PDB file of C-alpha atoms in Angstrom:
ATOM      1  CA  MET A   1     178.612  24.388 -96.949  1.00 47.00           C
ATOM      2  CA  HIS A   2     179.561  22.013 -99.691  1.00 48.00           C
ATOM      3  CA  SER A   3     183.127  20.978-100.466  1.00 48.00           C
ATOM      4  CA  PRO A   4     183.920  19.300-103.811  1.00 49.00           C
ATOM      5  CA  ASN A   5     185.866  16.095-104.226  1.00 47.00           C
ATOM      6  CA  THR A   6     185.073  14.947-100.699  1.00 41.00           C
ATOM      7  CA  ALA A   7     186.178  11.382-101.221  1.00 38.00           C
ATOM      8  CA  ALA A   8     189.362  12.357-103.007  1.00 40.00           C
ATOM      9  CA  ASN A   9     190.331  14.670-100.178  1.00 44.00           C
ATOM     10  CA  SER A  10     189.312  12.491 -97.229  1.00 42.00           C
ATOM     11  CA  ALA A  11     192.954  11.946 -96.374  1.00 42.00           C
ATOM     12  CA  ASN A  12     193.340  15.664 -95.750  1.00 46.00           C
ATOM     13  CA  THR A  13     190.148  16.058 -93.699  1.00 44.00           C
ATOM     14  CA  THR A  14     191.693  15.217 -90.339  1.00 45.00           C
ATOM     15  CA  GLU A  15     194.657  17.476 -90.965  1.00 50.00           C
ATOM     16  CA  PHE A  16     192.458  20.493 -91.801  1.00 51.00           C
ATOM     17  CA  GLY A  17     189.914  19.642 -89.097  1.00 54.00           C
ATOM     18  CA  ASN A  18     192.616  19.777 -86.430  1.00 62.00           C
ATOM     19  CA  ARG A  19     193.932  23.155 -87.522  1.00 74.00           C
ATOM     20  CA  MET A  20     193.132  26.121 -85.313  1.00 78.00           C
ATOM     21  CA  PHE A  21     192.662  29.709 -86.445  1.00 79.00           C
ATOM     22  CA  VAL A  22     192.546  32.964 -84.495  1.00 81.00           C
ATOM     23  CA  TYR A  23     189.876  35.537 -85.364  1.00 79.00           C
ATOM     24  CA  GLU A  24     190.639  39.150 -84.497  1.00 79.00           C
ATOM     25  CA  VAL A  25     187.240  40.742 -83.871  1.00 79.00           C
ATOM     26  CA  VAL A  26     186.180  44.321 -83.183  1.00 75.00           C
ATOM     27  CA  GLY A  27     182.798  45.833 -82.391  1.00 74.00           C
ATOM     28  CA  LEU A  28     181.328  43.089 -80.189  1.00 69.00           C
ATOM     29  CA  ARG A  29     178.442  44.466 -78.156  1.00 60.00           C
ATOM     30  CA  GLN A  30     177.702  43.571 -74.549  1.00 52.00           C
ATOM     31  CA  ASN A  31     174.257  41.934 -74.574  1.00 55.00           C
ATOM     32  CA  ARG A  32     172.314  38.997 -73.170  1.00 53.00           C
ATOM     33  CA  GLU A  33     174.140  36.495 -75.361  1.00 51.00           C
ATOM     34  CA  THR A  34     177.630  37.848 -74.742  1.00 48.00           C
ATOM     35  CA  ASP A  35     176.920  37.818 -71.006  1.00 47.00           C
ATOM     36  CA  LYS A  36     177.032  34.007 -71.293  1.00 51.00           C
ATOM     37  CA  MET A  37     180.592  34.122 -72.612  1.00 51.00           C
ATOM     38  CA  GLY A  38     183.476  33.319 -70.331  1.00 50.00           C
ATOM     39  CA  TYR A  39     185.237  36.627 -70.920  1.00 47.00           C
ATOM     40  CA  PRO A  40     184.321  40.352 -70.877  1.00 48.00           C
ATOM     41  CA  ILE A  41     183.429  42.338 -73.993  1.00 49.00           C
ATOM     42  CA  ARG A  42     185.154  45.682 -74.370  1.00 47.00           C
ATOM     43  CA  ASN A  43     183.716  48.701 -76.151  1.00 46.00           C
ATOM     44  CA  SER A  44     186.982  49.261 -77.995  1.00 48.00           C
ATOM     45  CA  GLY A  45     190.026  47.275 -79.015  1.00 61.00           C
ATOM     46  CA  SER A  46     190.237  43.767 -80.403  1.00 70.00           C
ATOM     47  CA  VAL A  47     189.033  40.427 -79.102  1.00 75.00           C
ATOM     48  CA  PHE A  48     190.934  37.304 -80.202  1.00 77.00           C
ATOM     49  CA  ILE A  49     188.927  34.093 -80.554  1.00 83.00           C
ATOM     50  CA  THR A  50     190.530  30.728 -81.296  1.00 84.00           C
ATOM     51  CA  VAL A  51     188.371  28.580 -83.575  1.00 81.00           C
ATOM     52  CA  PRO A  52     188.834  25.042 -84.955  1.00 82.00           C
ATOM     53  CA  TYR A  53     188.615  24.715 -88.725  1.00 74.00           C
ATOM     54  CA  SER A  54     185.434  22.632 -88.466  1.00 72.00           C
ATOM     55  CA  ARG A  55     183.553  25.480 -86.737  1.00 78.00           C
ATOM     56  CA  MET A  56     184.837  28.493 -88.663  1.00 78.00           C
ATOM     57  CA  SER A  57     181.601  29.063 -90.572  1.00 76.00           C
ATOM     58  CA  GLN A  58     179.389  28.820 -87.462  1.00 76.00           C
ATOM     59  CA  GLU A  59     181.685  31.170 -85.550  1.00 80.00           C
ATOM     60  CA  MET A  60     181.561  33.752 -88.354  1.00 80.00           C
ATOM     61  CA  GLN A  61     177.767  33.713 -88.201  1.00 76.00           C
ATOM     62  CA  ARG A  62     177.784  33.999 -84.406  1.00 81.00           C
ATOM     63  CA  ILE A  63     180.186  36.950 -84.466  1.00 79.00           C
ATOM     64  CA  THR A  64     177.957  38.695 -87.008  1.00 75.00           C
ATOM     65  CA  ARG A  65     174.908  38.186 -84.776  1.00 75.00           C
ATOM     66  CA  LEU A  66     176.807  39.758 -81.897  1.00 77.00           C
ATOM     67  CA  GLY A  67     177.559  42.834 -83.996  1.00 75.00           C
ATOM     68  CA  GLY A  68     181.254  42.070 -84.400  1.00 77.00           C
ATOM     69  CA  THR A  69     183.494  42.468 -87.430  1.00 78.00           C
ATOM     70  CA  ILE A  70     186.322  40.065 -88.247  1.00 79.00           C
ATOM     71  CA  VAL A  71     189.361  42.137 -89.200  1.00 73.00           C
ATOM     72  CA  SER A  72     191.855  39.289 -89.619  1.00 76.00           C
ATOM     73  CA  ILE A  73     192.176  35.511 -89.548  1.00 81.00           C
ATOM     74  CA  GLN A  74     195.511  33.975 -88.593  1.00 76.00           C
ATOM     75  CA  PRO A  75     196.618  30.357 -88.221  1.00 77.00           C
ATOM     76  CA  ALA A  76     196.944  29.606 -84.510  1.00 69.00           C
ATOM     77  CA  THR A  77     200.522  28.342 -84.742  1.00 59.00           C
ATOM     78  CA  GLY A  78     202.388  29.509 -81.702  1.00 43.00           C
ATOM     79  CA  ILE A  79     199.330  31.114 -80.077  1.00 41.00           C
ATOM     80  CA  SER A  80     198.103  29.610 -76.841  1.00 39.00           C
ATOM     81  CA  ASN A  81     194.433  28.682 -76.604  1.00 39.00           C
ATOM     82  CA  GLY A  82     194.442  30.589 -73.361  1.00 37.00           C
ATOM     83  CA  GLN A  83     194.290  33.791 -75.368  1.00 39.00           C
ATOM     84  CA  ASN A  84     190.777  32.953 -76.544  1.00 40.00           C
ATOM     85  CA  GLY A  85     188.585  35.993 -76.045  1.00 41.00           C
ATOM     86  CA  GLN A  86     191.171  38.175 -74.360  1.00 40.00           C
ATOM     87  CA  ALA A  87     191.077  41.808 -75.364  1.00 40.00           C
ATOM     88  CA  THR A  88     194.685  42.180 -76.423  1.00 39.00           C
ATOM     89  CA  PRO A  89     196.481  44.990 -78.233  1.00 40.00           C
ATOM     90  CA  LYS A  90     196.619  44.256 -81.950  1.00 40.00           C
ATOM     91  CA  ALA A  91     200.402  43.994 -82.127  1.00 39.00           C
ATOM     92  CA  GLU A  92     200.748  41.271 -79.484  1.00 39.00           C
ATOM     93  CA  PRO A  93     199.641  38.192 -81.469  1.00 40.00           C
ATOM     94  CA  GLN A  94     201.883  39.269 -84.336  1.00 40.00           C
ATOM     95  CA  GLN A  95     204.856  39.440 -81.995  1.00 36.00           C
ATOM     96  CA  THR A  96     204.012  36.023 -80.567  1.00 35.00           C
ATOM     97  CA  LEU A  97     203.807  34.437 -84.014  1.00 34.00           C
ATOM     98  CA  SER A  98     207.070  36.019 -85.093  1.00 35.00           C
ATOM     99  CA  GLU A  99     208.961  35.049 -81.945  1.00 38.00           C
ATOM    100  CA  ASN A 100     207.735  31.456 -81.859  1.00 39.00           C
ATOM    101  CA  THR A 101     208.302  30.693 -85.535  1.00 42.00           C
ATOM    102  CA  GLY A 102     211.563  32.574 -85.821  1.00 42.00           C
ATOM    103  CA  LYS A 103     210.228  34.122 -89.029  1.00 45.00           C
ATOM    104  CA  PRO A 104     209.023  37.675 -89.650  1.00 45.00           C
ATOM    105  CA  MET A 105     205.409  38.308 -90.550  1.00 42.00           C
ATOM    106  CA  THR A 106     204.584  38.678 -94.238  1.00 46.00           C
ATOM    107  CA  GLN A 107     205.139  42.273 -95.265  1.00 47.00           C
ATOM    108  CA  ALA A 108     203.321  44.183 -97.975  1.00 48.00           C
ATOM    109  CA  LYS A 109     205.175  44.880-101.190  1.00 54.00           C
ATOM    110  CA  GLU A 110     207.029  48.185-101.240  1.00 58.00           C
ATOM    111  CA  LYS A 111     204.475  50.622-102.615  1.00 56.00           C
ATOM    112  CA  ALA A 112     207.122  52.278-104.766  1.00 57.00           C
ATOM    113  CA  ASP A 113     207.304  49.040-106.777  1.00 83.00           C
ATOM    114  CA  ILE A 114     203.571  48.950-107.523  1.00 92.00           C
ATOM    115  CA  PRO A 115     202.450  50.259-110.936  1.00 94.00           C
ATOM    116  CA  VAL A 116     199.535  52.688-110.630  1.00 95.00           C
ATOM    117  CA  ASN A 117     197.711  55.036-113.008  1.00 96.00           C
ATOM    118  CA  ILE A 118     199.892  54.338-116.012  1.00 96.00           C
ATOM    119  CA  TYR A 119     196.848  55.337-118.040  1.00 97.00           C
ATOM    120  CA  ARG A 120     194.356  57.968-116.871  1.00 96.00           C
ATOM    121  CA  PRO A 121     190.784  58.786-117.970  1.00 95.00           C
ATOM    122  CA  ASN A 122     191.901  61.780-120.047  1.00 94.00           C
ATOM    123  CA  ASN A 123     194.342  59.590-121.986  1.00 95.00           C
ATOM    124  CA  PRO A 124     193.223  55.938-121.750  1.00 97.00           C
ATOM    125  CA  PHE A 125     194.920  52.990-123.370  1.00 97.00           C
ATOM    126  CA  ILE A 126     193.015  51.494-126.299  1.00 97.00           C
ATOM    127  CA  GLY A 127     193.003  47.722-125.909  1.00 97.00           C
ATOM    128  CA  LYS A 128     191.366  45.130-128.109  1.00 97.00           C
ATOM    129  CA  CYS A 129     188.989  42.358-127.035  1.00 97.00           C
ATOM    130  CA  ILE A 130     190.401  38.959-128.009  1.00 97.00           C
ATOM    131  CA  GLU A 131     188.162  36.691-125.917  1.00 97.00           C
ATOM    132  CA  ASN A 132     184.675  36.883-124.387  1.00 97.00           C
ATOM    133  CA  TYR A 133     182.950  33.740-123.133  1.00 97.00           C
ATOM    134  CA  GLU A 134     180.219  32.706-120.672  1.00 97.00           C
ATOM    135  CA  LEU A 135     181.136  31.346-117.223  1.00 97.00           C
ATOM    136  CA  VAL A 136     177.665  30.486-115.866  1.00 96.00           C
ATOM    137  CA  ALA A 137     176.562  26.935-116.669  1.00 95.00           C
ATOM    138  CA  GLU A 138     173.105  26.038-117.959  1.00 93.00           C
ATOM    139  CA  GLY A 139     170.449  26.606-115.309  1.00 90.00           C
ATOM    140  CA  GLY A 140     172.492  29.224-113.464  1.00 91.00           C
ATOM    141  CA  LEU A 141     171.461  32.719-112.451  1.00 92.00           C
ATOM    142  CA  GLY A 142     172.355  35.688-114.666  1.00 92.00           C
ATOM    143  CA  THR A 143     175.302  36.007-116.999  1.00 95.00           C
ATOM    144  CA  VAL A 144     179.005  36.297-116.158  1.00 97.00           C
ATOM    145  CA  ARG A 145     181.654  36.662-118.847  1.00 97.00           C
ATOM    146  CA  HIS A 146     185.408  36.122-118.910  1.00 98.00           C
ATOM    147  CA  VAL A 147     186.748  38.946-121.076  1.00 98.00           C
ATOM    148  CA  THR A 148     190.368  39.226-122.234  1.00 98.00           C
ATOM    149  CA  PHE A 149     192.043  42.262-123.803  1.00 98.00           C
ATOM    150  CA  ASP A 150     195.213  42.535-125.855  1.00 97.00           C
ATOM    151  CA  ILE A 151     197.472  45.184-124.264  1.00 97.00           C
ATOM    152  CA  SER A 152     200.611  44.475-126.310  1.00 95.00           C
ATOM    153  CA  GLU A 153     200.609  47.895-128.008  1.00 94.00           C
ATOM    154  CA  GLY A 154     200.988  49.877-124.797  1.00 94.00           C
ATOM    155  CA  ASP A 155     202.830  50.137-121.492  1.00 95.00           C
ATOM    156  CA  LEU A 156     200.098  48.750-119.226  1.00 96.00           C
ATOM    157  CA  ARG A 157     201.392  46.400-116.542  1.00 96.00           C
ATOM    158  CA  TYR A 158     199.799  45.275-113.309  1.00 97.00           C
ATOM    159  CA  LEU A 159     200.007  42.959-110.290  1.00 96.00           C
ATOM    160  CA  GLU A 160     197.647  40.365-108.868  1.00 95.00           C
ATOM    161  CA  GLY A 161     195.013  42.102-106.729  1.00 95.00           C
ATOM    162  CA  GLN A 162     194.887  45.337-108.721  1.00 96.00           C
ATOM    163  CA  SER A 163     192.030  46.753-110.818  1.00 97.00           C
ATOM    164  CA  ILE A 164     191.670  48.510-114.156  1.00 97.00           C
ATOM    165  CA  GLY A 165     189.104  51.060-115.274  1.00 97.00           C
ATOM    166  CA  ILE A 166     186.850  50.614-118.296  1.00 97.00           C
ATOM    167  CA  ILE A 167     185.260  53.626-120.007  1.00 97.00           C
ATOM    168  CA  PRO A 168     182.080  52.599-121.842  1.00 96.00           C
ATOM    169  CA  PRO A 169     181.222  54.491-125.037  1.00 95.00           C
ATOM    170  CA  GLY A 170     178.334  56.927-125.313  1.00 93.00           C
ATOM    171  CA  THR A 171     176.814  59.490-122.966  1.00 92.00           C
ATOM    172  CA  ASP A 172     174.595  59.444-119.893  1.00 89.00           C
ATOM    173  CA  ASP A 173     171.089  60.915-119.587  1.00 87.00           C
ATOM    174  CA  LYS A 174     172.646  64.357-119.083  1.00 91.00           C
ATOM    175  CA  GLY A 175     174.621  64.147-122.299  1.00 92.00           C
ATOM    176  CA  LYS A 176     177.966  63.715-120.552  1.00 92.00           C
ATOM    177  CA  PRO A 177     180.446  60.929-121.412  1.00 93.00           C
ATOM    178  CA  HIS A 178     180.055  57.834-119.255  1.00 94.00           C
ATOM    179  CA  LYS A 179     182.418  57.646-116.300  1.00 93.00           C
ATOM    180  CA  LEU A 180     184.821  54.762-115.900  1.00 94.00           C
ATOM    181  CA  ARG A 181     183.991  51.669-113.863  1.00 95.00           C
ATOM    182  CA  LEU A 182     186.642  49.726-111.958  1.00 96.00           C
ATOM    183  CA  TYR A 183     186.953  45.955-112.329  1.00 97.00           C
ATOM    184  CA  SER A 184     189.249  43.612-110.414  1.00 97.00           C
ATOM    185  CA  ILE A 185     191.785  41.905-112.650  1.00 97.00           C
ATOM    186  CA  ALA A 186     191.233  38.147-112.957  1.00 97.00           C
ATOM    187  CA  SER A 187     194.573  37.247-114.570  1.00 97.00           C
ATOM    188  CA  THR A 188     198.129  37.158-113.270  1.00 95.00           C
ATOM    189  CA  ARG A 189     200.679  39.805-114.184  1.00 94.00           C
ATOM    190  CA  HIS A 190     201.685  37.598-117.124  1.00 95.00           C
ATOM    191  CA  GLY A 191     198.142  37.329-118.499  1.00 95.00           C
ATOM    192  CA  ASP A 192     196.147  34.227-119.399  1.00 94.00           C
ATOM    193  CA  LYS A 193     198.417  33.618-122.394  1.00 91.00           C
ATOM    194  CA  LEU A 194     201.552  33.906-120.196  1.00 91.00           C
ATOM    195  CA  ASP A 195     203.081  36.350-122.671  1.00 92.00           C
ATOM    196  CA  ASP A 196     202.687  39.612-120.689  1.00 93.00           C
ATOM    197  CA  LYS A 197     200.391  40.895-123.444  1.00 95.00           C
ATOM    198  CA  THR A 198     196.875  40.441-122.048  1.00 97.00           C
ATOM    199  CA  VAL A 199     194.643  41.340-119.109  1.00 98.00           C
ATOM    200  CA  SER A 200     191.409  39.551-118.181  1.00 98.00           C
ATOM    201  CA  LEU A 201     188.247  40.487-116.277  1.00 97.00           C
ATOM    202  CA  CYS A 202     185.362  38.539-114.756  1.00 97.00           C
ATOM    203  CA  VAL A 203     182.200  40.590-115.397  1.00 97.00           C
ATOM    204  CA  ARG A 204     178.601  40.002-114.298  1.00 96.00           C
ATOM    205  CA  GLN A 205     175.907  41.849-116.206  1.00 94.00           C
ATOM    206  CA  LEU A 206     174.169  44.097-113.682  1.00 92.00           C
ATOM    207  CA  GLU A 207     170.387  43.715-113.878  1.00 89.00           C
ATOM    208  CA  TYR A 208     167.722  45.077-111.529  1.00 87.00           C
ATOM    209  CA  LYS A 209     164.138  46.338-111.400  1.00 86.00           C
ATOM    210  CA  HIS A 210     163.529  50.079-111.413  1.00 85.00           C
ATOM    211  CA  PRO A 211     161.978  50.891-107.995  1.00 85.00           C
ATOM    212  CA  GLU A 212     159.278  53.143-109.482  1.00 83.00           C
ATOM    213  CA  THR A 213     158.458  51.738-112.933  1.00 86.00           C
ATOM    214  CA  GLY A 214     159.301  48.094-112.340  1.00 85.00           C
ATOM    215  CA  GLU A 215     161.166  48.005-115.632  1.00 89.00           C
ATOM    216  CA  THR A 216     164.333  45.939-115.965  1.00 88.00           C
ATOM    217  CA  VAL A 217     167.449  48.121-115.901  1.00 89.00           C
ATOM    218  CA  TYR A 218     170.814  46.906-117.163  1.00 89.00           C
ATOM    219  CA  GLY A 219     174.169  48.257-116.010  1.00 92.00           C
ATOM    220  CA  VAL A 220     175.845  50.457-118.595  1.00 94.00           C
ATOM    221  CA  CYS A 221     179.432  49.223-118.409  1.00 95.00           C
ATOM    222  CA  SER A 222     178.743  45.604-117.480  1.00 95.00           C
ATOM    223  CA  THR A 223     176.286  45.234-120.374  1.00 96.00           C
ATOM    224  CA  TYR A 224     178.817  46.833-122.716  1.00 97.00           C
ATOM    225  CA  LEU A 225     181.531  44.386-121.657  1.00 97.00           C
ATOM    226  CA  CYS A 226     179.316  41.303-121.621  1.00 97.00           C
ATOM    227  CA  HIS A 227     178.269  41.994-125.227  1.00 96.00           C
ATOM    228  CA  LEU A 228     181.663  43.171-126.465  1.00 97.00           C
ATOM    229  CA  ASP A 229     182.628  41.572-129.765  1.00 97.00           C
ATOM    230  CA  VAL A 230     186.022  39.981-130.304  1.00 97.00           C
ATOM    231  CA  GLY A 231     188.127  42.512-132.193  1.00 97.00           C
ATOM    232  CA  ALA A 232     186.401  45.548-130.668  1.00 97.00           C
ATOM    233  CA  ASP A 233     188.432  48.375-129.122  1.00 97.00           C
ATOM    234  CA  VAL A 234     188.019  49.287-125.452  1.00 98.00           C
ATOM    235  CA  LYS A 235     189.256  52.237-123.361  1.00 97.00           C
ATOM    236  CA  ILE A 236     191.313  51.100-120.355  1.00 98.00           C
ATOM    237  CA  THR A 237     192.728  53.106-117.433  1.00 97.00           C
ATOM    238  CA  GLY A 238     194.900  52.208-114.453  1.00 94.00           C
ATOM    239  CA  PRO A 239     195.952  50.004-112.906  1.00 97.00           C
ATOM    240  CA  VAL A 240     194.917  51.019-109.390  1.00 96.00           C
ATOM    241  CA  GLY A 241     195.163  49.397-105.970  1.00 94.00           C
ATOM    242  CA  LYS A 242     198.008  48.939-103.497  1.00 91.00           C
ATOM    243  CA  GLU A 243     196.355  47.228-100.537  1.00 87.00           C
ATOM    244  CA  MET A 244     195.190  43.823-101.789  1.00 89.00           C
ATOM    245  CA  LEU A 245     198.305  42.426-103.419  1.00 92.00           C
ATOM    246  CA  LEU A 246     199.381  38.794-103.225  1.00 89.00           C
ATOM    247  CA  PRO A 247     202.067  38.402-100.517  1.00 87.00           C
ATOM    248  CA  ASP A 248     205.551  37.533-101.753  1.00 86.00           C
ATOM    249  CA  ASP A 249     205.936  35.062 -98.869  1.00 88.00           C
ATOM    250  CA  GLU A 250     205.908  31.588-100.449  1.00 89.00           C
ATOM    251  CA  GLU A 251     204.892  29.965 -97.146  1.00 90.00           C
ATOM    252  CA  ALA A 252     202.059  32.328 -96.274  1.00 90.00           C
ATOM    253  CA  THR A 253     198.581  31.206 -95.229  1.00 91.00           C
ATOM    254  CA  VAL A 254     196.182  32.983 -97.596  1.00 92.00           C
ATOM    255  CA  ILE A 255     192.469  32.738 -96.716  1.00 93.00           C
ATOM    256  CA  MET A 256     190.189  34.082 -99.451  1.00 94.00           C
ATOM    257  CA  MET A 257     186.436  34.685 -99.149  1.00 94.00           C
ATOM    258  CA  ALA A 258     184.437  35.702-102.212  1.00 93.00           C
ATOM    259  CA  THR A 259     180.958  35.669-103.672  1.00 93.00           C
ATOM    260  CA  GLY A 260     180.238  35.715-107.402  1.00 93.00           C
ATOM    261  CA  THR A 261     182.622  37.836-109.447  1.00 95.00           C
ATOM    262  CA  GLY A 262     184.473  38.700-106.237  1.00 94.00           C
ATOM    263  CA  ILE A 263     186.551  35.655-107.136  1.00 95.00           C
ATOM    264  CA  ALA A 264     188.386  37.682-109.814  1.00 96.00           C
ATOM    265  CA  PRO A 265     191.469  38.750-107.786  1.00 96.00           C
ATOM    266  CA  PHE A 266     191.650  35.342-106.116  1.00 96.00           C
ATOM    267  CA  ARG A 267     191.713  33.620-109.500  1.00 96.00           C
ATOM    268  CA  ALA A 268     194.795  35.735-110.217  1.00 96.00           C
ATOM    269  CA  TYR A 269     196.311  34.672-106.871  1.00 96.00           C
ATOM    270  CA  LEU A 270     195.655  30.969-107.436  1.00 95.00           C
ATOM    271  CA  TRP A 271     196.838  30.943-111.032  1.00 95.00           C
ATOM    272  CA  ARG A 272     200.144  32.494-109.924  1.00 93.00           C
ATOM    273  CA  MET A 273     200.448  30.130-106.963  1.00 92.00           C
ATOM    274  CA  PHE A 274     199.722  26.892-108.779  1.00 92.00           C
ATOM    275  CA  LYS A 275     199.243  27.179-112.553  1.00 88.00           C
ATOM    276  CA  GLU A 276     202.290  29.172-113.547  1.00 85.00           C
ATOM    277  CA  GLN A 277     205.911  28.094-113.219  1.00 82.00           C
ATOM    278  CA  HIS A 278     208.351  30.678-111.838  1.00 79.00           C
ATOM    279  CA  GLU A 279     212.038  30.430-111.045  1.00 79.00           C
ATOM    280  CA  ASP A 280     211.711  33.051-108.311  1.00 76.00           C
ATOM    281  CA  TYR A 281     208.340  32.026-106.813  1.00 82.00           C
ATOM    282  CA  LYS A 282     206.978  28.632-105.757  1.00 87.00           C
ATOM    283  CA  PHE A 283     204.055  28.668-103.330  1.00 91.00           C
ATOM    284  CA  LYS A 284     204.513  26.232-100.423  1.00 90.00           C
ATOM    285  CA  GLY A 285     201.995  27.637 -97.945  1.00 91.00           C
ATOM    286  CA  LEU A 286     198.250  27.124 -97.552  1.00 93.00           C
ATOM    287  CA  ALA A 287     195.668  28.797 -99.795  1.00 93.00           C
ATOM    288  CA  TRP A 288     192.020  28.395 -98.821  1.00 94.00           C
ATOM    289  CA  LEU A 289     189.193  29.726-101.000  1.00 95.00           C
ATOM    290  CA  ILE A 290     185.682  29.980 -99.536  1.00 94.00           C
ATOM    291  CA  PHE A 291     183.423  30.694-102.516  1.00 94.00           C
ATOM    292  CA  GLY A 292     179.792  31.753-102.099  1.00 93.00           C
ATOM    293  CA  ILE A 293     177.352  31.233-104.977  1.00 93.00           C
ATOM    294  CA  PRO A 294     173.557  30.818-105.291  1.00 92.00           C
ATOM    295  CA  TYR A 295     173.593  27.612-107.357  1.00 93.00           C
ATOM    296  CA  THR A 296     176.101  24.994-108.447  1.00 94.00           C
ATOM    297  CA  ALA A 297     175.735  26.264-112.015  1.00 95.00           C
ATOM    298  CA  ASN A 298     177.072  29.629-110.812  1.00 95.00           C
ATOM    299  CA  ILE A 299     180.429  28.273-109.658  1.00 95.00           C
ATOM    300  CA  LEU A 300     182.793  30.319-111.812  1.00 96.00           C
ATOM    301  CA  TYR A 301     185.943  28.578-113.089  1.00 97.00           C
ATOM    302  CA  LYS A 302     184.638  25.381-111.453  1.00 96.00           C
ATOM    303  CA  GLU A 303     186.621  22.889-113.527  1.00 95.00           C
ATOM    304  CA  ASP A 304     189.888  24.782-113.080  1.00 96.00           C
ATOM    305  CA  LEU A 305     189.412  25.226-109.325  1.00 96.00           C
ATOM    306  CA  GLU A 306     188.612  21.582-108.694  1.00 96.00           C
ATOM    307  CA  LYS A 307     191.543  20.496-110.827  1.00 95.00           C
ATOM    308  CA  LEU A 308     193.832  22.671-108.709  1.00 94.00           C
ATOM    309  CA  GLN A 309     192.430  21.147-105.528  1.00 94.00           C
ATOM    310  CA  ALA A 310     192.947  17.620-106.838  1.00 94.00           C
ATOM    311  CA  GLU A 311     196.517  18.351-107.901  1.00 93.00           C
ATOM    312  CA  PHE A 312     197.643  20.576-105.032  1.00 92.00           C
ATOM    313  CA  GLY A 313     195.535  19.241-102.150  1.00 89.00           C
ATOM    314  CA  ASP A 314     198.346  19.731 -99.627  1.00 91.00           C
ATOM    315  CA  HIS A 315     198.427  23.459-100.324  1.00 93.00           C
ATOM    316  CA  PHE A 316     194.972  24.392-101.629  1.00 94.00           C
ATOM    317  CA  ARG A 317     191.619  24.046 -99.901  1.00 94.00           C
ATOM    318  CA  LEU A 318     188.352  24.779-101.774  1.00 94.00           C
ATOM    319  CA  THR A 319     185.014  25.251-100.000  1.00 94.00           C
ATOM    320  CA  TYR A 320     181.720  26.147-101.683  1.00 93.00           C
ATOM    321  CA  ALA A 321     178.923  27.959 -99.833  1.00 91.00           C
ATOM    322  CA  ILE A 322     175.809  27.386-101.978  1.00 90.00           C
ATOM    323  CA  SER A 323     172.920  29.504-100.731  1.00 87.00           C
ATOM    324  CA  ARG A 324     169.798  28.766-102.782  1.00 84.00           C
ATOM    325  CA  GLU A 325     169.805  25.103-103.705  1.00 78.00           C
ATOM    326  CA  GLN A 326     167.372  22.787-101.946  1.00 68.00           C
ATOM    327  CA  GLN A 327     169.089  19.517-101.147  1.00 61.00           C
ATOM    328  CA  ASN A 328     166.792  16.733-100.003  1.00 52.00           C
ATOM    329  CA  SER A 329     168.151  13.928 -97.878  1.00 49.00           C
TER     330      SER A 329
END
């Protein structure tokens, strides 16, 4: 893993390195390696493993090798290290955190307050492209575009963590109209212009080899969006999504893991947390983004992210996981 601005953030290293996190894991299999562990592995239920910040990546890899799935990561505040590995009912660590901190756990937004399906495929909103620029630096892999639409002429509104549908023009090989594709929204509810009149996407052009002919195939909707001209109309549906919304809790610990364009909803989170000014919301917790990319040139929104880390180092942690670069010592 590679973390930017190492020297500038050296003062925070000890603080983060000493932090402990609790992984809730399901699906661990009893095998030769787990037999070496100091606690039993159950066939059902959750196992809670306390991990120091400095070993989080290694522990994730180890859990994957053992066939486990991490279902949640919580800061270890108020949780005794003695719980490490105990198969405990899921509700117990939440009760412990709540009782010891004197503060209720972060609750999801009331679903009645979440806008959904304002526009449907049979009657989409017609937006207009006002911005379309490349995010991959020279020497990077593929093409990723930041595309912004004007939505001022309609009633479309959305929250951070939601998605919208895009209906590409034309027909498929059966002569039927193309179906919509969903894309995570990359802007806050106020839009990149902060005027409540835009919505932005982060779109990678899908490209792959046909398994039989070997010909290069390009994704229909992603290619359409990546080559969309400024001023062009676009059919938009939605928004959709109720489960991945940014918590209202200003002191929450928000750990985000993304690869490539999976950063889109987290960009919306971070821009609301740190870039925008709100009278009713000021983030004072800890936001940690772990961002996986093949090459440094593929770090999307790199300048903005590193500027946020430099300015809000007490509340924002940025870690890059670069998979394909050869670094010689």
